[in-house]
XYZ file of C-alpha atoms in Angstrom:
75
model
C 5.825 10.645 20.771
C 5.695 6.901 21.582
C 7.942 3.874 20.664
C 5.601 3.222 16.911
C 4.584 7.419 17.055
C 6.635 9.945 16.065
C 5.188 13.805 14.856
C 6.278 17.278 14.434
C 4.270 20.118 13.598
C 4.230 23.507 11.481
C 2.309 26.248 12.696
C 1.549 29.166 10.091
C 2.490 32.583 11.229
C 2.315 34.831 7.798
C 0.072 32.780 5.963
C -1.118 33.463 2.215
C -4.340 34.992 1.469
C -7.284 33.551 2.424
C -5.697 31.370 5.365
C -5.546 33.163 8.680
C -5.077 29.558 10.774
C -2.365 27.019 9.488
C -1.687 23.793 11.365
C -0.041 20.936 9.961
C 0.869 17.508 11.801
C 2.761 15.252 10.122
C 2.596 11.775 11.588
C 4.657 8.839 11.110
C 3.543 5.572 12.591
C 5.448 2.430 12.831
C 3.217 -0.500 11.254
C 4.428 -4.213 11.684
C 7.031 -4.114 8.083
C 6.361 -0.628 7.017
C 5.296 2.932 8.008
C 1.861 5.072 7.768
C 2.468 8.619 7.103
C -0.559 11.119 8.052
C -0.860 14.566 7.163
C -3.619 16.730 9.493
C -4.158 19.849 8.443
C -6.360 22.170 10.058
C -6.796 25.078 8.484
C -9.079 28.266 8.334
C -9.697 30.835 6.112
C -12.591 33.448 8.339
C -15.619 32.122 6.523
C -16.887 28.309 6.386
C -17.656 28.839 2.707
C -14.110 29.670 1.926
C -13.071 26.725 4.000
C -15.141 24.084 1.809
C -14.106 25.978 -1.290
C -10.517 26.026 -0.240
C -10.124 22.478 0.819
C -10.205 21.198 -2.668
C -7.311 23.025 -3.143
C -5.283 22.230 -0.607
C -6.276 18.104 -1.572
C -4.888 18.782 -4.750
C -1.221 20.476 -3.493
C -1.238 17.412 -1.140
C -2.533 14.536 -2.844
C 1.081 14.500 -5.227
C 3.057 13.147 -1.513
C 1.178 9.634 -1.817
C 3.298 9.144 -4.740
C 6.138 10.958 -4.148
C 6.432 8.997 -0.237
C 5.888 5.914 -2.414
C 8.431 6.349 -4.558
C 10.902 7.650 -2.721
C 10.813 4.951 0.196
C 10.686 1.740 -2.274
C 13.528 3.175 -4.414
């Protein structure tokens, strides 16, 4: 954590099928009037096919908080 940098992270430890590696930093970063919020997610599922089949999926569960942080900070 820095002065503009602040993160936390969740770590999966009984994770749905097919993920057997879950690690998700959230990242807030202080930028001049406003802030950048950055999700990395890491993940893996056993097999590299599953992983590039699975990502699509997880883009879509995600993909909702750009409008959601929108809205809720300009409100």
């Amino acid at each position: 954590m820095s002065e503009n940098k602040c993160y936390f992270i969740d770590e999966g430890r009984k994770l749905p099928f097919p993920l057997k590696k879950w690690k998700h930093k959230h990242i807030s970063h202080r930028a001049e009037q406003s802030t950048i919020i950055e999700d990395n997610m890491p993940f893996y599922t056993g097999n590299m096919i599953t992983d590039l089949l699975f990502y699509p999926v997880l883009l879509v569960e995600f993909l909702p908080r750009v409008w959601q942080y929108k809205s809720y900070f300009t409100a």
